[in-house]
PDB file of C-alpha atoms in Angstrom:
ATOM      1  CA  MET A   1     -18.752   9.682  24.537  1.00 38.00           C
ATOM      2  CA  SER A   2     -19.203  10.460  20.712  1.00 40.00           C
ATOM      3  CA  SER A   3     -22.865  10.214  19.595  1.00 41.00           C
ATOM      4  CA  THR A   4     -21.710   9.352  15.995  1.00 49.00           C
ATOM      5  CA  ALA A   5     -23.187   5.833  15.603  1.00 58.00           C
ATOM      6  CA  ASP A   6     -22.022   3.095  13.101  1.00 83.00           C
ATOM      7  CA  LEU A   7     -18.266   4.265  13.894  1.00 94.00           C
ATOM      8  CA  THR A   8     -15.983   2.273  11.557  1.00 98.00           C
ATOM      9  CA  LEU A   9     -12.004   1.755  13.414  1.00 98.00           C
ATOM     10  CA  VAL A  10     -10.289   1.919  10.446  1.00 98.00           C
ATOM     11  CA  THR A  11      -6.390   1.977  12.079  1.00 98.00           C
ATOM     12  CA  GLY A  12      -3.084   2.026   9.243  1.00 98.00           C
ATOM     13  CA  ALA A  13      -5.809   4.292   7.753  1.00 98.00           C
ATOM     14  CA  THR A  14      -3.473   6.717   6.050  1.00 97.00           C
ATOM     15  CA  GLY A  15      -2.097   3.823   4.116  1.00 96.00           C
ATOM     16  CA  ALA A  16      -3.066   3.133   0.529  1.00 95.00           C
ATOM     17  CA  ILE A  17      -5.473   0.361   1.480  1.00 97.00           C
ATOM     18  CA  GLY A  18      -6.469   2.451   4.705  1.00 98.00           C
ATOM     19  CA  GLN A  19      -7.567   5.398   2.609  1.00 97.00           C
ATOM     20  CA  ALA A  20      -9.269   3.033  -0.175  1.00 98.00           C
ATOM     21  CA  VAL A  21     -11.356   1.418   2.668  1.00 98.00           C
ATOM     22  CA  VAL A  22     -11.858   5.017   4.598  1.00 98.00           C
ATOM     23  CA  GLU A  23     -13.181   6.164   0.969  1.00 98.00           C
ATOM     24  CA  ARG A  24     -15.541   3.522   0.353  1.00 97.00           C
ATOM     25  CA  LEU A  25     -17.207   3.883   4.297  1.00 98.00           C
ATOM     26  CA  THR A  26     -17.503   7.425   3.768  1.00 97.00           C
ATOM     27  CA  ASP A  27     -19.116   7.648   0.686  1.00 96.00           C
ATOM     28  CA  GLY A  28     -21.082   4.838   1.571  1.00 95.00           C
ATOM     29  CA  GLY A  29     -22.149   6.898   4.595  1.00 94.00           C
ATOM     30  CA  HIS A  30     -20.564   4.959   7.484  1.00 95.00           C
ATOM     31  CA  PRO A  31     -18.265   7.672   9.375  1.00 96.00           C
ATOM     32  CA  VAL A  32     -14.604   6.506  10.148  1.00 98.00           C
ATOM     33  CA  LEU A  33     -12.616   6.910  12.889  1.00 98.00           C
ATOM     34  CA  ALA A  34      -8.966   6.847  11.602  1.00 98.00           C
ATOM     35  CA  LEU A  35      -5.945   5.699  13.797  1.00 98.00           C
ATOM     36  CA  ASP A  36      -2.242   6.256  12.268  1.00 98.00           C
ATOM     37  CA  ARG A  37       1.098   7.201  13.321  1.00 96.00           C
ATOM     38  CA  ASP A  38       1.300   9.790  11.423  1.00 96.00           C
ATOM     39  CA  PRO A  39      -0.967  12.978  12.538  1.00 97.00           C
ATOM     40  CA  THR A  40      -0.079  14.643   9.511  1.00 97.00           C
ATOM     41  CA  ALA A  41      -1.112  12.555   6.905  1.00 97.00           C
ATOM     42  CA  LEU A  42      -4.022  12.316   9.422  1.00 98.00           C
ATOM     43  CA  ASP A  43      -5.305  15.706   8.941  1.00 97.00           C
ATOM     44  CA  GLY A  44      -4.306  15.406   5.412  1.00 96.00           C
ATOM     45  CA  LEU A  45      -6.826  12.310   5.258  1.00 96.00           C
ATOM     46  CA  GLN A  46      -9.637  14.193   7.117  1.00 94.00           C
ATOM     47  CA  ASN A  47      -9.088  17.741   5.138  1.00 95.00           C
ATOM     48  CA  ARG A  48     -10.001  15.221   2.345  1.00 95.00           C
ATOM     49  CA  PHE A  49     -13.304  13.214   3.719  1.00 94.00           C
ATOM     50  CA  GLY A  50     -14.613  15.810   5.987  1.00 94.00           C
ATOM     51  CA  ALA A  51     -16.235  15.826   9.482  1.00 94.00           C
ATOM     52  CA  GLN A  52     -17.495  11.454   8.105  1.00 95.00           C
ATOM     53  CA  VAL A  53     -13.590  11.188   9.380  1.00 97.00           C
ATOM     54  CA  HIS A  54     -12.691  11.421  13.136  1.00 96.00           C
ATOM     55  CA  THR A  55      -8.967  10.946  13.888  1.00 97.00           C
ATOM     56  CA  HIS A  56      -6.677   9.664  16.521  1.00 97.00           C
ATOM     57  CA  ALA A  57      -2.722   9.336  16.235  1.00 97.00           C
ATOM     58  CA  CYS A  58      -1.116   6.650  17.785  1.00 97.00           C
ATOM     59  CA  ASP A  59       1.753   4.139  17.542  1.00 97.00           C
ATOM     60  CA  LEU A  60       0.850   0.630  17.320  1.00 97.00           C
ATOM     61  CA  ALA A  61       4.127  -0.596  18.155  1.00 97.00           C
ATOM     62  CA  ASP A  62       3.717   1.211  21.666  1.00 97.00           C
ATOM     63  CA  LEU A  63       2.590  -1.835  23.428  1.00 98.00           C
ATOM     64  CA  ALA A  64       2.928  -0.347  26.944  1.00 98.00           C
ATOM     65  CA  ALA A  65       0.727   2.425  25.492  1.00 98.00           C
ATOM     66  CA  THR A  66      -2.548   0.335  24.413  1.00 98.00           C
ATOM     67  CA  PRO A  67      -4.502  -0.415  26.719  1.00 98.00           C
ATOM     68  CA  ASP A  68      -4.560   3.852  27.420  1.00 98.00           C
ATOM     69  CA  LEU A  69      -5.570   4.233  24.466  1.00 98.00           C
ATOM     70  CA  LEU A  70      -8.565   1.718  23.964  1.00 98.00           C
ATOM     71  CA  ALA A  71      -9.692   3.194  26.995  1.00 97.00           C
ATOM     72  CA  ASP A  72      -9.550   6.437  25.794  1.00 97.00           C
ATOM     73  CA  LEU A  73     -11.304   5.505  22.936  1.00 97.00           C
ATOM     74  CA  LEU A  74     -13.979   3.147  24.414  1.00 96.00           C
ATOM     75  CA  GLU A  75     -14.438   6.412  26.260  1.00 96.00           C
ATOM     76  CA  ARG A  76     -15.130   8.608  23.649  1.00 94.00           C
ATOM     77  CA  HIS A  77     -16.568   6.458  20.272  1.00 94.00           C
ATOM     78  CA  SER A  78     -17.888   3.660  22.991  1.00 89.00           C
ATOM     79  CA  PRO A  79     -19.670   0.880  21.256  1.00 89.00           C
ATOM     80  CA  LEU A  80     -17.321   0.690  18.083  1.00 96.00           C
ATOM     81  CA  ARG A  81     -19.030  -2.655  16.332  1.00 97.00           C
ATOM     82  CA  ARG A  82     -16.603  -2.505  13.194  1.00 98.00           C
ATOM     83  CA  LEU A  83     -13.035  -2.709  12.955  1.00 98.00           C
ATOM     84  CA  VAL A  84     -10.228  -3.354  10.058  1.00 98.00           C
ATOM     85  CA  LEU A  85      -7.350  -4.121  11.810  1.00 98.00           C
ATOM     86  CA  ASN A  86      -5.203  -2.956   8.894  1.00 98.00           C
ATOM     87  CA  ALA A  87      -1.898  -1.355   9.731  1.00 98.00           C
ATOM     88  CA  GLY A  88       1.191  -3.517   8.897  1.00 96.00           C
ATOM     89  CA  VAL A  89       4.816  -3.637   8.892  1.00 95.00           C
ATOM     90  CA  TRP A  90       7.622  -4.920   7.148  1.00 92.00           C
ATOM     91  CA  PRO A  91      11.353  -4.423   7.925  1.00 93.00           C
ATOM     92  CA  THR A  92      12.950  -6.777   6.489  1.00 94.00           C
ATOM     93  CA  ALA A  93      16.457  -8.874   6.768  1.00 96.00           C
ATOM     94  CA  PRO A  94      18.085 -12.305   5.687  1.00 97.00           C
ATOM     95  CA  ILE A  95      17.526 -14.807   9.077  1.00 97.00           C
ATOM     96  CA  VAL A  96      21.035 -14.573  10.152  1.00 97.00           C
ATOM     97  CA  LYS A  97      21.213 -11.326   9.714  1.00 97.00           C
ATOM     98  CA  MET A  98      17.791 -10.767  11.324  1.00 97.00           C
ATOM     99  CA  THR A  99      17.947  -7.709  14.463  1.00 98.00           C
ATOM    100  CA  ASP A 100      15.861  -8.342  17.388  1.00 98.00           C
ATOM    101  CA  GLU A 101      14.227  -4.757  16.614  1.00 97.00           C
ATOM    102  CA  ILE A 102      13.401  -5.855  13.382  1.00 97.00           C
ATOM    103  CA  TRP A 103      11.455  -9.376  14.125  1.00 98.00           C
ATOM    104  CA  GLU A 104       9.727  -7.613  17.418  1.00 98.00           C
ATOM    105  CA  GLU A 105       8.254  -5.175  15.114  1.00 98.00           C
ATOM    106  CA  ASN A 106       6.741  -6.978  12.951  1.00 98.00           C
ATOM    107  CA  PHE A 107       5.305  -9.317  15.980  1.00 98.00           C
ATOM    108  CA  ALA A 108       4.451  -6.093  17.380  1.00 98.00           C
ATOM    109  CA  VAL A 109       2.079  -4.098  14.980  1.00 98.00           C
ATOM    110  CA  ASN A 110       1.041  -7.072  12.903  1.00 98.00           C
ATOM    111  CA  VAL A 111       0.295  -9.681  15.560  1.00 98.00           C
ATOM    112  CA  THR A 112       0.487  -8.163  18.885  1.00 98.00           C
ATOM    113  CA  SER A 113      -1.276  -4.896  18.408  1.00 98.00           C
ATOM    114  CA  PRO A 114      -4.383  -6.810  17.023  1.00 98.00           C
ATOM    115  CA  PHE A 115      -4.479  -9.443  19.682  1.00 98.00           C
ATOM    116  CA  MET A 116      -4.474  -6.006  22.084  1.00 98.00           C
ATOM    117  CA  PHE A 117      -7.290  -4.744  20.166  1.00 98.00           C
ATOM    118  CA  LEU A 118      -9.577  -7.523  20.028  1.00 98.00           C
ATOM    119  CA  ARG A 119      -9.001  -8.146  23.954  1.00 98.00           C
ATOM    120  CA  GLY A 120      -9.512  -4.800  24.915  1.00 98.00           C
ATOM    121  CA  LEU A 121     -12.560  -3.737  22.298  1.00 98.00           C
ATOM    122  CA  VAL A 122     -14.555  -6.821  21.592  1.00 98.00           C
ATOM    123  CA  PRO A 123     -16.302  -7.102  25.592  1.00 97.00           C
ATOM    124  CA  ALA A 124     -18.311  -3.338  24.062  1.00 97.00           C
ATOM    125  CA  MET A 125     -18.804  -5.031  21.266  1.00 97.00           C
ATOM    126  CA  ILE A 126     -20.688  -8.322  22.476  1.00 97.00           C
ATOM    127  CA  GLU A 127     -22.517  -5.845  25.070  1.00 97.00           C
ATOM    128  CA  ALA A 128     -23.438  -3.955  21.645  1.00 96.00           C
ATOM    129  CA  GLY A 129     -25.384  -7.020  20.168  1.00 97.00           C
ATOM    130  CA  GLY A 130     -22.641  -8.450  18.027  1.00 97.00           C
ATOM    131  CA  GLY A 131     -20.102  -6.884  14.903  1.00 98.00           C
ATOM    132  CA  ALA A 132     -17.590  -7.423  12.695  1.00 98.00           C
ATOM    133  CA  ILE A 133     -13.648  -7.713  12.244  1.00 98.00           C
ATOM    134  CA  VAL A 134     -11.541  -7.353   9.704  1.00 98.00           C
ATOM    135  CA  CYS A 135      -7.375  -8.020   9.475  1.00 98.00           C
ATOM    136  CA  THR A 136      -6.093  -7.326   6.849  1.00 98.00           C
ATOM    137  CA  CYS A 137      -3.042 -10.504   6.626  1.00 98.00           C
ATOM    138  CA  SER A 138      -1.043 -10.874   3.476  1.00 96.00           C
ATOM    139  CA  ARG A 139      -0.233 -14.044   0.966  1.00 93.00           C
ATOM    140  CA  ASN A 140       2.608 -14.516   2.735  1.00 93.00           C
ATOM    141  CA  ALA A 141       0.512 -15.914   4.977  1.00 94.00           C
ATOM    142  CA  HIS A 142       0.482 -18.947   2.936  1.00 94.00           C
ATOM    143  CA  ARG A 143       3.733 -18.647   0.305  1.00 90.00           C
ATOM    144  CA  SER A 144       6.723 -17.337   2.009  1.00 86.00           C
ATOM    145  CA  SER A 145       9.593 -14.996   0.608  1.00 87.00           C
ATOM    146  CA  THR A 146      13.050 -15.272   0.883  1.00 92.00           C
ATOM    147  CA  ASN A 147      14.574 -12.064   3.079  1.00 93.00           C
ATOM    148  CA  ASN A 148      11.139 -11.814   4.896  1.00 94.00           C
ATOM    149  CA  ALA A 149      11.055 -14.329   8.245  1.00 97.00           C
ATOM    150  CA  ALA A 150       9.669 -11.713  10.539  1.00 97.00           C
ATOM    151  CA  TYR A 151       6.900 -10.841   8.227  1.00 97.00           C
ATOM    152  CA  ASP A 152       5.816 -13.685   6.804  1.00 97.00           C
ATOM    153  CA  ALA A 153       5.633 -15.564  10.507  1.00 97.00           C
ATOM    154  CA  SER A 154       3.817 -12.375  11.710  1.00 98.00           C
ATOM    155  CA  LYS A 155       1.443 -12.834   8.489  1.00 98.00           C
ATOM    156  CA  ALA A 156       1.401 -16.145   9.200  1.00 98.00           C
ATOM    157  CA  ALA A 157       0.318 -15.905  13.054  1.00 98.00           C
ATOM    158  CA  LEU A 158      -2.466 -13.095  12.467  1.00 98.00           C
ATOM    159  CA  LEU A 159      -4.424 -15.676  10.963  1.00 98.00           C
ATOM    160  CA  ALA A 160      -4.022 -18.127  13.178  1.00 98.00           C
ATOM    161  CA  LEU A 161      -5.527 -15.017  15.671  1.00 98.00           C
ATOM    162  CA  VAL A 162      -8.333 -14.630  13.383  1.00 98.00           C
ATOM    163  CA  ARG A 163      -9.601 -17.857  12.972  1.00 98.00           C
ATOM    164  CA  THR A 164      -9.524 -18.876  17.115  1.00 98.00           C
ATOM    165  CA  ALA A 165     -11.179 -15.329  17.928  1.00 98.00           C
ATOM    166  CA  ALA A 166     -14.175 -15.869  14.713  1.00 98.00           C
ATOM    167  CA  GLY A 167     -14.187 -19.207  16.791  1.00 98.00           C
ATOM    168  CA  GLU A 168     -14.699 -17.535  20.157  1.00 98.00           C
ATOM    169  CA  PHE A 169     -16.611 -14.618  19.447  1.00 98.00           C
ATOM    170  CA  ALA A 170     -19.875 -16.302  16.969  1.00 98.00           C
ATOM    171  CA  ARG A 171     -21.943 -16.953  19.770  1.00 98.00           C
ATOM    172  CA  ASP A 172     -22.040 -13.893  20.490  1.00 98.00           C
ATOM    173  CA  GLN A 173     -22.403 -12.613  16.932  1.00 98.00           C
ATOM    174  CA  ILE A 174     -18.944 -10.922  16.408  1.00 98.00           C
ATOM    175  CA  ARG A 175     -17.702 -12.069  12.809  1.00 98.00           C
ATOM    176  CA  VAL A 176     -13.905 -12.095  12.130  1.00 99.00           C
ATOM    177  CA  ASN A 177     -12.433 -12.802   9.160  1.00 98.00           C
ATOM    178  CA  ALA A 178      -9.376 -11.704   7.258  1.00 98.00           C
ATOM    179  CA  VAL A 179      -8.179 -10.609   3.566  1.00 98.00           C
ATOM    180  CA  SER A 180      -5.342 -11.714   2.091  1.00 98.00           C
ATOM    181  CA  PRO A 181      -3.642  -8.450  -0.267  1.00 96.00           C
ATOM    182  CA  GLY A 182      -1.049 -10.081  -3.052  1.00 93.00           C
ATOM    183  CA  VAL A 183       1.165  -7.973  -4.617  1.00 91.00           C
ATOM    184  CA  ILE A 184      -0.735  -4.284  -4.255  1.00 92.00           C
ATOM    185  CA  SER A 185       0.753  -0.849  -5.694  1.00 90.00           C
ATOM    186  CA  THR A 186       1.129   2.072  -4.080  1.00 85.00           C
ATOM    187  CA  PRO A 187       3.475   4.737  -3.469  1.00 77.00           C
ATOM    188  CA  SER A 188       5.477   2.486  -0.961  1.00 72.00           C
ATOM    189  CA  THR A 189       6.000  -0.144  -3.443  1.00 76.00           C
ATOM    190  CA  ALA A 190       7.507   1.554  -6.216  1.00 76.00           C
ATOM    191  CA  GLU A 191      10.395  -1.127  -6.438  1.00 77.00           C
ATOM    192  CA  ILE A 192       7.865  -3.393  -8.188  1.00 80.00           C
ATOM    193  CA  GLU A 193       6.576  -1.035 -11.175  1.00 80.00           C
ATOM    194  CA  GLU A 194      10.326  -0.954 -12.351  1.00 84.00           C
ATOM    195  CA  GLU A 195      11.857  -3.435 -14.919  1.00 85.00           C
ATOM    196  CA  PRO A 196      12.375  -5.987 -15.137  1.00 84.00           C
ATOM    197  CA  PHE A 197      10.971  -6.714 -12.654  1.00 83.00           C
ATOM    198  CA  ARG A 198       7.436  -5.827 -13.203  1.00 87.00           C
ATOM    199  CA  SER A 199       7.364  -7.815 -16.257  1.00 87.00           C
ATOM    200  CA  THR A 200       9.194 -11.036 -14.891  1.00 86.00           C
ATOM    201  CA  TYR A 201       6.584 -11.085 -11.632  1.00 85.00           C
ATOM    202  CA  LEU A 202       3.749 -10.495 -13.371  1.00 90.00           C
ATOM    203  CA  ARG A 203       4.254 -13.783 -15.753  1.00 89.00           C
ATOM    204  CA  GLN A 204       3.153 -15.565 -11.798  1.00 90.00           C
ATOM    205  CA  ILE A 205       0.113 -13.608 -12.029  1.00 91.00           C
ATOM    206  CA  PRO A 206      -2.729 -14.670 -13.958  1.00 93.00           C
ATOM    207  CA  MET A 207      -4.466 -12.131 -13.987  1.00 92.00           C
ATOM    208  CA  ASN A 208      -1.131 -10.135 -15.438  1.00 91.00           C
ATOM    209  CA  ARG A 209      -1.757  -6.716 -13.097  1.00 92.00           C
ATOM    210  CA  TYR A 210      -1.439  -5.781  -9.575  1.00 93.00           C
ATOM    211  CA  GLY A 211      -3.879  -5.881  -7.494  1.00 93.00           C
ATOM    212  CA  ALA A 212      -4.934  -1.962  -6.728  1.00 95.00           C
ATOM    213  CA  PRO A 213      -5.899  -0.726  -3.133  1.00 97.00           C
ATOM    214  CA  HIS A 214     -10.091  -0.612  -3.940  1.00 97.00           C
ATOM    215  CA  ASP A 215      -9.095  -3.775  -4.756  1.00 97.00           C
ATOM    216  CA  ILE A 216      -8.961  -4.624  -1.427  1.00 98.00           C
ATOM    217  CA  ALA A 217     -10.607  -1.950   0.387  1.00 98.00           C
ATOM    218  CA  GLY A 218     -13.992  -3.761  -1.473  1.00 98.00           C
ATOM    219  CA  VAL A 219     -13.245  -7.378  -0.438  1.00 98.00           C
ATOM    220  CA  ILE A 220     -12.854  -5.275   3.216  1.00 98.00           C
ATOM    221  CA  LEU A 221     -16.505  -3.772   2.754  1.00 98.00           C
ATOM    222  CA  PHE A 222     -17.935  -6.730   1.723  1.00 98.00           C
ATOM    223  CA  LEU A 223     -16.483  -8.514   4.830  1.00 98.00           C
ATOM    224  CA  LEU A 224     -17.739  -5.777   6.942  1.00 98.00           C
ATOM    225  CA  GLY A 225     -21.563  -5.749   5.825  1.00 97.00           C
ATOM    226  CA  GLU A 226     -24.567  -7.648   5.827  1.00 96.00           C
ATOM    227  CA  ASP A 227     -23.970  -9.515   2.462  1.00 98.00           C
ATOM    228  CA  ALA A 228     -21.268 -11.557   4.726  1.00 98.00           C
ATOM    229  CA  GLY A 229     -23.477 -12.253   7.621  1.00 98.00           C
ATOM    230  CA  PHE A 230     -22.861 -15.876   7.751  1.00 98.00           C
ATOM    231  CA  VAL A 231     -18.949 -15.173   6.705  1.00 98.00           C
ATOM    232  CA  THR A 232     -16.672 -16.296   9.495  1.00 98.00           C
ATOM    233  CA  GLY A 233     -13.155 -17.340  10.572  1.00 98.00           C
ATOM    234  CA  GLN A 234     -12.164 -17.124   6.618  1.00 98.00           C
ATOM    235  CA  ASP A 235      -9.450 -15.701   4.947  1.00 98.00           C
ATOM    236  CA  LEU A 236      -9.844 -14.027   1.423  1.00 98.00           C
ATOM    237  CA  ILE A 237      -7.012 -13.989  -0.752  1.00 97.00           C
ATOM    238  CA  VAL A 238      -7.090 -11.130  -3.022  1.00 97.00           C
ATOM    239  CA  ASP A 239      -3.874 -11.738  -5.921  1.00 95.00           C
ATOM    240  CA  GLY A 240      -5.646 -12.643  -8.887  1.00 94.00           C
ATOM    241  CA  GLY A 241      -5.053 -15.727  -8.961  1.00 93.00           C
ATOM    242  CA  GLN A 242      -1.035 -16.295  -8.556  1.00 91.00           C
ATOM    243  CA  ILE A 243      -1.508 -18.525  -5.504  1.00 90.00           C
ATOM    244  CA  ALA A 244      -4.536 -20.716  -6.733  1.00 89.00           C
ATOM    245  CA  CYS A 245      -3.255 -21.130 -10.256  1.00 87.00           C
ATOM    246  CA  GLN A 246       0.381 -21.137  -9.832  1.00 72.00           C
ATOM    247  CA  ASP A 247       0.832 -24.537 -11.595  1.00 58.00           C
ATOM    248  CA  SER A 248      -0.900 -23.374 -14.405  1.00 55.00           C
ATOM    249  CA  SER A 249       0.811 -20.335 -14.925  1.00 49.00           C
ATOM    250  CA  ARG A 250       3.924 -22.001 -15.087  1.00 53.00           C
ATOM    251  CA  LEU A 251       2.976 -24.526 -17.593  1.00 48.00           C
ATOM    252  CA  MET A 252       0.930 -21.702 -19.454  1.00 52.00           C
ATOM    253  CA  GLU A 253       4.115 -19.510 -19.172  1.00 54.00           C
ATOM    254  CA  ALA A 254       6.816 -23.108 -20.149  1.00 47.00           C
ATOM    255  CA  GLU A 255       4.006 -23.771 -23.236  1.00 49.00           C
ATOM    256  CA  ALA A 256       4.506 -19.744 -24.664  1.00 53.00           C
ATOM    257  CA  GLU A 257       8.146 -20.546 -24.370  1.00 57.00           C
ATOM    258  CA  GLY A 258       7.504 -23.480 -26.589  1.00 54.00           C
ATOM    259  CA  GLU A 259       9.495 -25.947 -23.518  1.00 50.00           C
ATOM    260  CA  SER A 260       8.346 -29.518 -22.987  1.00 43.00           C
ATOM    261  CA  PRO A 261       5.206 -29.376 -19.687  1.00 39.00           C
TER     262      PRO A 261
END
């Protein structure tokens, strides 16, 4: 069993948001247990952040292997009192062309894996006196988009899981929350930087920019920390005001173009 205290488990740790979370945690002196399916990227993460980062390669889509994975993590690192369930996938297709494999991969990684982590890790967290869990959800849990039925449905299901878990674990001093990013500029979403998409889409975001990974990491760190000690069952939407101000932004756009509201 690891003697390192205060480990925070982060799934999807080598992605843009995951790396931003790891950076914020290690900058604050918090060691990290980084999980990802890419061993090479994990090696790069450990080289970047040093001894504060412990890595474990795993494929969260392999649900049959997850119980053994969790047992191994508990044996090595228990108790894990802070979880950032950040891993996600988004293979897409129109509904009538969507294969079972696309649907099942979205739900396996985005919903069933977080469920299994909660089921497998929370009992030790309860014995340790409580903890904090943050799941990376999506604005698509609130506003759907075409050709993304599996992703949208899986993120809505994840949000429902967060709320149910928050109610079940609250008496054990375990807080469970979600953060729902809007459009985030990362290396894997280069197409959103291209014109005319960029300028057209930015008109829907009142803050007139895409989010950055550190925008999401900061919210996750808040939800993990003591300042959020009375916050549970919540979803913080981090989208530059897109959803909340959607009607207002459309009105402002129409006025700017000289149209009648």
